[in-house]
Short mmCIF file of C-alpha atoms and ligand atoms in Angstrom, two decimals:
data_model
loop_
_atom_site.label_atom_id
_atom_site.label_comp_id
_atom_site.label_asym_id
_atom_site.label_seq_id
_atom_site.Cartn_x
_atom_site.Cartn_y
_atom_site.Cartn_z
CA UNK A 535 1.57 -7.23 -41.20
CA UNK A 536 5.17 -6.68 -42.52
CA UNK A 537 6.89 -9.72 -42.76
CA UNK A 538 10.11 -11.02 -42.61
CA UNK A 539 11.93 -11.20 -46.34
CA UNK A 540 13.09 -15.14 -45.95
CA UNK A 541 12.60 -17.09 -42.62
CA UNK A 542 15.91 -18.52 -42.31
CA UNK A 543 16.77 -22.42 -41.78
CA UNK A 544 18.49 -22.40 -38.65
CA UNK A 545 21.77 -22.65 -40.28
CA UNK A 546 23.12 -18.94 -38.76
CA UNK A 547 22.43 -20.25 -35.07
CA UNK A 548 25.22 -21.09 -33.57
CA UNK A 549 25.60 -22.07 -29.27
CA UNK A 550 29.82 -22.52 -29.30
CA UNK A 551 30.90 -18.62 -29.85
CA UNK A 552 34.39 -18.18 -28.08
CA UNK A 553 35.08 -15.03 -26.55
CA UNK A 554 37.37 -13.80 -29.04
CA UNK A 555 34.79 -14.02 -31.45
CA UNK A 556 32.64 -11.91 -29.78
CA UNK A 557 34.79 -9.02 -29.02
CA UNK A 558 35.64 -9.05 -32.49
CA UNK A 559 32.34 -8.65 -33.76
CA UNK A 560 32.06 -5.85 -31.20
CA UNK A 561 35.26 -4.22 -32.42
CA UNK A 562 34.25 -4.30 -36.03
CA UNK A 563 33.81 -1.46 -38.32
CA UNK A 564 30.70 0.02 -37.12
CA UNK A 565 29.28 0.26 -40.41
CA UNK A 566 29.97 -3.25 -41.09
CA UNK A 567 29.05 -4.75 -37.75
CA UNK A 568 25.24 -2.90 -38.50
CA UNK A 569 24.84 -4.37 -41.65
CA UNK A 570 25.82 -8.04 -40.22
CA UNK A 571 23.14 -7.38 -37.73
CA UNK A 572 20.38 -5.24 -40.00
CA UNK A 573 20.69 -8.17 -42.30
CA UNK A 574 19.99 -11.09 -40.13
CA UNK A 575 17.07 -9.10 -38.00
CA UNK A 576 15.85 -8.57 -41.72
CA UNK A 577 15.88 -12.42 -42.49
CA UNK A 578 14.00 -13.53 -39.07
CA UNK A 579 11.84 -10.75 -38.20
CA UNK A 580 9.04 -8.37 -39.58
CA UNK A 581 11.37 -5.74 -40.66
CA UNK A 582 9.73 -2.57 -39.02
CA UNK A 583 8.13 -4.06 -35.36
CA UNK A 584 8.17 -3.75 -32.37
CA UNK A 585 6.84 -5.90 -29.53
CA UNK A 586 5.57 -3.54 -26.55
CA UNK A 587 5.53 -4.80 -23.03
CA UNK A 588 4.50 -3.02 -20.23
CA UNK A 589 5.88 -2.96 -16.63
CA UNK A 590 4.43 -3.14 -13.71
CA UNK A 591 5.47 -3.45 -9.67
CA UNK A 592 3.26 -5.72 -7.96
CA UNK A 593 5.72 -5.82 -4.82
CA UNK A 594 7.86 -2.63 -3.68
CA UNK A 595 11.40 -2.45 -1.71
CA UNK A 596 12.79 -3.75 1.08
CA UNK A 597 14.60 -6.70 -0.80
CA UNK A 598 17.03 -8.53 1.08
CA UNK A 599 19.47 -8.89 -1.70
CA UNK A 600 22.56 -6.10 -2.47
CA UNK A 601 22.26 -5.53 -6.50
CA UNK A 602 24.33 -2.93 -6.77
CA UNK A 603 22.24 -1.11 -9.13
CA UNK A 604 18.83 -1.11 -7.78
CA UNK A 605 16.41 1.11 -5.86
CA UNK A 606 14.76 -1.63 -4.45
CA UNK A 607 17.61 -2.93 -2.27
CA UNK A 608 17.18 -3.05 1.52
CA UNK A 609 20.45 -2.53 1.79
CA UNK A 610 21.19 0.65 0.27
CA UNK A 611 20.05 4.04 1.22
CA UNK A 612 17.38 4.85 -1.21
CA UNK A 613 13.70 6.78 -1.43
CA UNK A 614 11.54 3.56 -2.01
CA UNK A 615 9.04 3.16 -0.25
CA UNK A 616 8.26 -0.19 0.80
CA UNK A 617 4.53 -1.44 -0.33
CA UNK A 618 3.05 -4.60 0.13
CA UNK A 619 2.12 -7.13 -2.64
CA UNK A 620 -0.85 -5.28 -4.53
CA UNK A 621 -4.13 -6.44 -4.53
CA UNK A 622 -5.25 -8.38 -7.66
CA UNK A 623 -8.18 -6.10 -9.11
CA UNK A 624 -5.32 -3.35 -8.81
CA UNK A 625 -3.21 -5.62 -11.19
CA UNK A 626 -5.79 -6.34 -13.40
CA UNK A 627 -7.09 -2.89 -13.80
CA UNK A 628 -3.54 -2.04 -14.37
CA UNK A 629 -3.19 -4.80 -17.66
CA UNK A 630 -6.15 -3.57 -19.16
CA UNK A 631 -5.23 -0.21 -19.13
CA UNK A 632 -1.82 -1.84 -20.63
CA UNK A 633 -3.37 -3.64 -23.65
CA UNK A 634 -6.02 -0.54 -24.36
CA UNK A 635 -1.81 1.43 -24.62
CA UNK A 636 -1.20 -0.99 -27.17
CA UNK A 637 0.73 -3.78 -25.05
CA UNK A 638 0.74 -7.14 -25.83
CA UNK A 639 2.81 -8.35 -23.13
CA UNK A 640 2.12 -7.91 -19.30
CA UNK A 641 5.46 -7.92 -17.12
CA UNK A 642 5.18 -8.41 -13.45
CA UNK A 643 7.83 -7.93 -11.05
CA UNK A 644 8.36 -8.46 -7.53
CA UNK A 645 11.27 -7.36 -5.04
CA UNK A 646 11.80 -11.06 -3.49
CA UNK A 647 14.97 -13.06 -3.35
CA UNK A 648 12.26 -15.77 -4.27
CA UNK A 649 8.92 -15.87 -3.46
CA UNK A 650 7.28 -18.14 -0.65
CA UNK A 651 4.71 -20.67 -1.94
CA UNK A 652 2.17 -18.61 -0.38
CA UNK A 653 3.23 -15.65 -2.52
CA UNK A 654 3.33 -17.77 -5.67
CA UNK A 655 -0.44 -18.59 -4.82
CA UNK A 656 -1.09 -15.15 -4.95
CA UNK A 657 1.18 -14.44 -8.52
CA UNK A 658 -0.85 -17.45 -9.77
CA UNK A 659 -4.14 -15.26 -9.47
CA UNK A 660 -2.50 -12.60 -11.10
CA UNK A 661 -0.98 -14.74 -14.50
CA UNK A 662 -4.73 -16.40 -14.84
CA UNK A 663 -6.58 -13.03 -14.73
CA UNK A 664 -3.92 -10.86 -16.75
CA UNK A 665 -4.36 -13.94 -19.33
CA UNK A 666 -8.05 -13.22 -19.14
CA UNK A 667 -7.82 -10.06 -20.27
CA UNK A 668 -6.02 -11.22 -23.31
CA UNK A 669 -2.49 -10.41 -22.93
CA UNK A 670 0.80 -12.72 -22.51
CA UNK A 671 1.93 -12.82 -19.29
CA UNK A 672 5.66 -12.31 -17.77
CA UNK A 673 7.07 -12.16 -14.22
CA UNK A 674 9.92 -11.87 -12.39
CA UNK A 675 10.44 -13.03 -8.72
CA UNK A 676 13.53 -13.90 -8.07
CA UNK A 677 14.88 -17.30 -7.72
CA UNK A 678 13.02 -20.20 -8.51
CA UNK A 679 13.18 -23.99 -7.58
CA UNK A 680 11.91 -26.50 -9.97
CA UNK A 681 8.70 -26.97 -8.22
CA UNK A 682 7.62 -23.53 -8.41
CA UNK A 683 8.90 -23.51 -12.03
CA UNK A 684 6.56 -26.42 -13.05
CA UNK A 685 3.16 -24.47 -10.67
CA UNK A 686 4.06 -21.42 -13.18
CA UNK A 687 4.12 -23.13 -16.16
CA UNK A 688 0.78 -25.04 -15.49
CA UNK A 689 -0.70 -21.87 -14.72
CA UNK A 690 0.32 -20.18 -18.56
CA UNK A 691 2.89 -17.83 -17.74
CA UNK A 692 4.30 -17.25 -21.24
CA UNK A 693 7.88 -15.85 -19.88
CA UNK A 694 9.91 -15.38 -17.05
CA UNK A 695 12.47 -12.73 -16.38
CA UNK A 696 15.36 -13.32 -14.96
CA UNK A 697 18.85 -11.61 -15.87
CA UNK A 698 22.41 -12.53 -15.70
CA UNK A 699 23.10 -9.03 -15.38
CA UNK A 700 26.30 -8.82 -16.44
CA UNK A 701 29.58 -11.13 -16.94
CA UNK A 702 30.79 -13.88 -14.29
CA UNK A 703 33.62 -11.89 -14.05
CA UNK A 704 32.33 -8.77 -12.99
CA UNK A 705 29.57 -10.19 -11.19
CA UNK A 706 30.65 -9.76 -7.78
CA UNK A 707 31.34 -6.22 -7.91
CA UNK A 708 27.61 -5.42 -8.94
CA UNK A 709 26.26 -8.70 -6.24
CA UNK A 710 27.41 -10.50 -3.18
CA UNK A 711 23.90 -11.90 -1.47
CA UNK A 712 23.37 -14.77 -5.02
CA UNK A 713 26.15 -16.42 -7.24
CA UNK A 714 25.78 -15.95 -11.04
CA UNK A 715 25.34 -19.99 -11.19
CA UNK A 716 22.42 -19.62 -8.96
CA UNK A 717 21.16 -17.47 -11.85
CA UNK A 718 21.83 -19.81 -14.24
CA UNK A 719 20.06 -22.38 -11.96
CA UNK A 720 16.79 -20.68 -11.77
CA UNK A 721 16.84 -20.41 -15.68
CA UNK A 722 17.51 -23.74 -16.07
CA UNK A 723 14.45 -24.83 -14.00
CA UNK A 724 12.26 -22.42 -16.17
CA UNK A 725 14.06 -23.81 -19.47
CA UNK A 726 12.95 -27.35 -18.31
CA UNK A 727 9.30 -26.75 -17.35
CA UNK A 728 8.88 -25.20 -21.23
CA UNK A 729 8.59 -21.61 -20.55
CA UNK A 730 9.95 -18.91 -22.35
CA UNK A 731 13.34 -17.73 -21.20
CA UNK A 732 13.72 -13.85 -20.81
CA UNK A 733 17.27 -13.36 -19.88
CA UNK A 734 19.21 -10.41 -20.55
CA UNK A 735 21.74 -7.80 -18.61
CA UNK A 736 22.50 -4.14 -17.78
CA UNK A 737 25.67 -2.42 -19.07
CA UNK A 738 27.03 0.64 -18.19
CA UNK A 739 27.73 -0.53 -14.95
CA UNK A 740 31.95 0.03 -15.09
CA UNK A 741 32.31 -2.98 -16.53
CA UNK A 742 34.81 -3.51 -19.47
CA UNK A 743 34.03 -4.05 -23.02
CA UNK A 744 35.39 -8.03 -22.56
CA UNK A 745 32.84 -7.66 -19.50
CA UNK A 746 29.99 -6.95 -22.57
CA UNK A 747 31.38 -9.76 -24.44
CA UNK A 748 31.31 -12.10 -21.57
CA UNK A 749 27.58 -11.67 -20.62
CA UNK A 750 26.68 -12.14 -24.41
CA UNK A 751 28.92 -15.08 -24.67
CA UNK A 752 26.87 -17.04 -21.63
CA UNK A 753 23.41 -15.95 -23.28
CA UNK A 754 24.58 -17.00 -26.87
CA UNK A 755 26.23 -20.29 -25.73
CA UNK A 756 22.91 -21.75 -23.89
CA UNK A 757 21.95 -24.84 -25.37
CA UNK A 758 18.33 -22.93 -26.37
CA UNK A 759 18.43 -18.99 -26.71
CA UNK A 760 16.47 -16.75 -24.45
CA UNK A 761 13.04 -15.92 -26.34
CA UNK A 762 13.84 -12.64 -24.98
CA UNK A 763 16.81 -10.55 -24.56
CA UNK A 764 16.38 -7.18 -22.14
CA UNK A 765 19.58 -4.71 -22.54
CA UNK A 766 19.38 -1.95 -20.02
CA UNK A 767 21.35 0.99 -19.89
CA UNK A 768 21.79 1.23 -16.36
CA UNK A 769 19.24 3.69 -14.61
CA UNK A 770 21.72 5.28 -12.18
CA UNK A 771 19.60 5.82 -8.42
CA UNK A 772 21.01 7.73 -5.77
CA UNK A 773 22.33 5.89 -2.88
CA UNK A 774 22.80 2.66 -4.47
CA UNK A 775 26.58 1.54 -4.71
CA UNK A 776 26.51 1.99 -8.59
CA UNK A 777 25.23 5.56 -8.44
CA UNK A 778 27.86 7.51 -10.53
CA UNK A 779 29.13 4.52 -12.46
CA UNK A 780 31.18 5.42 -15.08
CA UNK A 781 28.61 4.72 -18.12
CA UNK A 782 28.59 3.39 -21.07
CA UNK A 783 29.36 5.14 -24.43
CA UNK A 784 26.13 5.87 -26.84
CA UNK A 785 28.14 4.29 -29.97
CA UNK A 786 29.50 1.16 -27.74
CA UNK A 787 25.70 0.44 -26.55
CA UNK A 788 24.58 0.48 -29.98
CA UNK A 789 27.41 -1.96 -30.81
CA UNK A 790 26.29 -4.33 -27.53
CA UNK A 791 22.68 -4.42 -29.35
CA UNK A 792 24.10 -5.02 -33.00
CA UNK A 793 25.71 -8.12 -31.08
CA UNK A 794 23.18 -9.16 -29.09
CA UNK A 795 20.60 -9.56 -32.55
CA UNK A 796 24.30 -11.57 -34.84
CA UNK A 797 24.27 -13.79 -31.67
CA UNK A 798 21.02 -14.53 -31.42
CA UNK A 799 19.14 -14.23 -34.21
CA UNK A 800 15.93 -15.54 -33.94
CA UNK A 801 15.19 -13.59 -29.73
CA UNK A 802 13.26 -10.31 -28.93
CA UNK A 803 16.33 -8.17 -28.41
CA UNK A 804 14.41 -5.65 -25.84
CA UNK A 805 15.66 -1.88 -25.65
CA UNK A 806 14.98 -1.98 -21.97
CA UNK A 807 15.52 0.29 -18.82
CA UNK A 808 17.72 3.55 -20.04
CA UNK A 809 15.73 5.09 -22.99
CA UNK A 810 14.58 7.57 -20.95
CA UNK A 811 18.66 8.92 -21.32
CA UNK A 812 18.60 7.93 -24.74
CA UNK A 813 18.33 10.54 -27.74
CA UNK A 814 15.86 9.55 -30.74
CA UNK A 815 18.68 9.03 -32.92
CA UNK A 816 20.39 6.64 -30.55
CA UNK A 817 16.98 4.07 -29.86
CA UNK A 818 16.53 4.50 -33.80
CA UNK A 819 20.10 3.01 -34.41
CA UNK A 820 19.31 0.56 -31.86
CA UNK A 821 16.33 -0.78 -33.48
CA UNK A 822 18.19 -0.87 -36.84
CA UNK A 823 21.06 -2.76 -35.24
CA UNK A 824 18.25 -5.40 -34.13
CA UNK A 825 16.03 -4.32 -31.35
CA UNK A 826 12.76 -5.05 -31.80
CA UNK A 827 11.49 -4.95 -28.58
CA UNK A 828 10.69 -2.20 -25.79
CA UNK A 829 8.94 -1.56 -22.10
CA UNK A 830 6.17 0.64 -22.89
CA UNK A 831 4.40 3.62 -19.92
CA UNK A 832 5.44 6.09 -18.36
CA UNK A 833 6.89 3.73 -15.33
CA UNK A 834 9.47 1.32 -15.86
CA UNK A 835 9.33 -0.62 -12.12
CA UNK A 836 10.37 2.18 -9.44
CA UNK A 837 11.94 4.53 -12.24
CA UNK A 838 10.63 7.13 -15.14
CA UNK A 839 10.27 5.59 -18.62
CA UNK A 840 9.75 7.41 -21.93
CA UNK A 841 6.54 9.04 -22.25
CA UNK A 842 4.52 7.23 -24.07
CA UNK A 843 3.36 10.20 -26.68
CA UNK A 844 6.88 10.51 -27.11
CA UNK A 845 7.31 6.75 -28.26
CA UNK A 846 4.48 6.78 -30.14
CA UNK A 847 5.68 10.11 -31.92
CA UNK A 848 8.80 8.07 -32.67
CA UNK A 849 7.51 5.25 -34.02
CA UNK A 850 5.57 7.50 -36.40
CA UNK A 851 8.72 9.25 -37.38
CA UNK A 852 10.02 5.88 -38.23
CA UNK A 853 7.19 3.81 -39.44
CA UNK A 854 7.60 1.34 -37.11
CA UNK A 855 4.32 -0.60 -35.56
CA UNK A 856 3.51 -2.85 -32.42
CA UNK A 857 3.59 -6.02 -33.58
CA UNK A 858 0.66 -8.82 -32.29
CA UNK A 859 0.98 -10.97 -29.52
CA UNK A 860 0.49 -14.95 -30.77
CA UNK A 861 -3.11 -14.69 -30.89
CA UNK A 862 -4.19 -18.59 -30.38
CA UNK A 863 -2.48 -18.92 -26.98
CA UNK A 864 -4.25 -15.82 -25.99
CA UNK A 865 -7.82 -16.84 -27.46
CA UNK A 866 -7.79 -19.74 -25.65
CA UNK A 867 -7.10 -18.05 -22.06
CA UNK A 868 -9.68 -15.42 -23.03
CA UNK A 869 -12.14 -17.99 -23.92
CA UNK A 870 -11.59 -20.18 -20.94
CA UNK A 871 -12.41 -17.05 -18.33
CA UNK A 872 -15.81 -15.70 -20.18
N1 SAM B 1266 13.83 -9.25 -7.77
C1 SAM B 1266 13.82 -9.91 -9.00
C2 SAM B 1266 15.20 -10.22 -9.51
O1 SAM B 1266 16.12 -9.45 -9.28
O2 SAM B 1266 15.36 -11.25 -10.16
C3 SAM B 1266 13.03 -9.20 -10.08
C4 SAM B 1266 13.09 -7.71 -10.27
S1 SAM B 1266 14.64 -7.00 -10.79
C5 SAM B 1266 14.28 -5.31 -10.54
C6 SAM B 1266 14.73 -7.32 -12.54
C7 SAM B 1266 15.92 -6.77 -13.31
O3 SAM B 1266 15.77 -5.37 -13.56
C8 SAM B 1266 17.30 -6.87 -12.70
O4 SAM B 1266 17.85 -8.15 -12.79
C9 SAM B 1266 18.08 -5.87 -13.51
O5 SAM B 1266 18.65 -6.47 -14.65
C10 SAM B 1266 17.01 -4.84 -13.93
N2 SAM B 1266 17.23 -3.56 -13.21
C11 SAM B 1266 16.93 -3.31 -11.92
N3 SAM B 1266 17.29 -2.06 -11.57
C12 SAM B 1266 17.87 -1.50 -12.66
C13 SAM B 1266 18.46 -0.25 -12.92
N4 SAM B 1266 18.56 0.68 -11.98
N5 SAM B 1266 18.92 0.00 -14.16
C14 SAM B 1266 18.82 -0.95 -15.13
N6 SAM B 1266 18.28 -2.16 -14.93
C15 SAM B 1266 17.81 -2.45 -13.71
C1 DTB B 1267 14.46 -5.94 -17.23
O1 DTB B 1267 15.43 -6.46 -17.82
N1 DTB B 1267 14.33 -4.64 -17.01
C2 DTB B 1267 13.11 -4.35 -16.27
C3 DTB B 1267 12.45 -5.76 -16.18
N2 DTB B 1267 13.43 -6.62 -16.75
C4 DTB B 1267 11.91 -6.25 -14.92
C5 DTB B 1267 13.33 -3.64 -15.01
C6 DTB B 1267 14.00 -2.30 -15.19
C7 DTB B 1267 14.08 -1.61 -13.88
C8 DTB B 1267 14.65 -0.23 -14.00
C9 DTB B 1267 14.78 0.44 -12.70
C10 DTB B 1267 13.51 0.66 -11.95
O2 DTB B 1267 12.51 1.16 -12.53
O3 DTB B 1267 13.50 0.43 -10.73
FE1 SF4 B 1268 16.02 -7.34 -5.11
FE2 SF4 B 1268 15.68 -7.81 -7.71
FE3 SF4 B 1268 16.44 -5.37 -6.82
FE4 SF4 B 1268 18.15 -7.39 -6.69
S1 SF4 B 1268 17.26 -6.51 -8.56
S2 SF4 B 1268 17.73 -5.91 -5.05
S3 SF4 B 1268 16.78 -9.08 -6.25
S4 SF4 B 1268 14.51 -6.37 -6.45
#
């Protein structure tokens, strides 16, 4: 395995960036800002890998809340179909076709504004046999209270998604049915029960470059950085409020990533939703402005992702490899269900 040239004392991670700061560092010489950001993913990470996660839908549709961006809305006027929460040999058929791909990481997501105890039961199932089968385990259901936080963590689940999605400030253009603090409340719950944070946002939504700087600002400035970042490039659906959105610009994304990795150095910055629109050249300057993460199949949740003999062509164009889950978690989970 590649490794990473020095791991760093903690020294470059900072929690107190102003917002000036930030769109500095976005406005900077390109050139410059990628060598800020190529250096310091060089100094805590193995220089050419990639973690690979893989997606998967375990509940369809018909969500009561009004994200302007997604299919999955009950609100908007979309093609989803709505499908009941699949069964689990489904699931775990589905993960171990996953890890034979290559993934290490399992991500499960679920169209709830939160999920009922009941539901969680059923989740639980899913995070004990997807750890069977050897892989680390993420989900994402909505909002959480601190109870359900602490039945997750004592069941193993290794991350939990859940996105800011963009800047308080343009939050209520993009949301109405949850406030961006209840956001920050579920996190908070997950942050206290000791599991990983994934928290991340979409851009190319409309919103303005201070917008960018904004979301990165609340991510950087939390007292203990997400484990994992997601970036999507908004995945424009038709007949969902954000459906031609002015996007983003190729160059300006790349910039958002180069942040993202300076800001927090030591997270998974995940190239997430939107490389299906992306060019080769574009994802490769992303991963040399610091991603080191992707979603991996041909299905992102309700929406096409890259094929994956296409990724795996472009890794091999750029000598890039999966890198390993953290084996010893994973040993023990397998060992516990033979
Ligand atoms: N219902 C749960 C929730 O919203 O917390 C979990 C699933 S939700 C689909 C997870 C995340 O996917 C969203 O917060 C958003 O950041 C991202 N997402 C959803 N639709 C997207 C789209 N069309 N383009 C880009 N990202 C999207
Ligand atoms: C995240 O940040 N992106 C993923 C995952 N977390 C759950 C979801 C992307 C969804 C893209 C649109 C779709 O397929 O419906
Ligand atoms: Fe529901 Fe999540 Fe889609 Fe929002 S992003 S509408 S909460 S599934």
């Amino acid at each position: 395995m590649t490794q990473a040239n020095t791991i760093s004392d903690n020294s470059d991670i900072r929690h107190d960036w102003s917002l000036q700061e930030i769109q500095d560092l976005l406005q900077k010489p390109f050139n410059d800002l990628l060598f800020q950001a190529h250096s310091l993913h060089r100094q805590f990470h193995a220089h050419n890998e990639v973690q690979i996660s893989s997606l998967l839908s375990i509940k369809t549709g018909a969500c009561p809340e009004d994200c302007g961006y997604c299919s999955q809305s009950a609100k908007h006027n979309t093609e989803i179909e709505r499908e009941r929460l699949l069964p689990l040999d489904e699931v775990i058929e589905k993960a171990k076709i996953a890890k034979s791909n290559g993934s290490s990481r399992f991500c499960m997501g679920a169209a709830w504004r939160n999920p009922t105890d009941k539901n969680l039961d059923k989740v639980i199932d899913m995070i004990t046999a997807v750890r069977g089968v050897g892989m680390e385990t993420c989900v994402t259901l909505g909002m959480l209270t601190d109870q359900q936080s602490q039945r997750l963590k004592d069941a193993g689940l290794d991350y939990y998604n859940h996105n800011l999605d963009t800047s308080p400030e343009f939050y209520g253009n993009v949301i109405t049915t949850r406030t961006f603090q209840d956001r920050l409340d579920t996190l908070q719950h997950v942050r206290d029960k000791g599991i990983n944070v994934c928290s991340g946002g979409i851009l190319g939504m409309g919103e303005k470059a201070t917008d960018r700087a904004s979301m990165l600002q609340q991510l950087a400035n939390m007292p203990q950085h997400p484990e994992s970042v997601p970036i999507n490039m908004l995945v424009q659906i038709e007949g969902t409020p954000l459906f031609g959105s002015d996007g983003i610009d190729s160059i300006e994304f790349v910039r958002s990533i180069a942040a993202a990795r300076i800001l927090m150095p030591q997270s998974q910055v995940r190239l997430s939703a939107g490389r299906h629109e992306m060019s080769d050249e574009m994802q490769a300057m992303c991963f040399f402005a610091g991603a080191n993460s992707i979603f991996y199949g041909d299905k992102l949740l309700t929406t096409e992702n890259c094929e994956t003999n296409d990724d795996l062509a472009l890794f091999g164009r750029l000598g890039i490899k999966p890198s390993a889950a953290d084996q010893s978690e994973l040993l023990k989970a397998e060992a516990c269900h033979s």
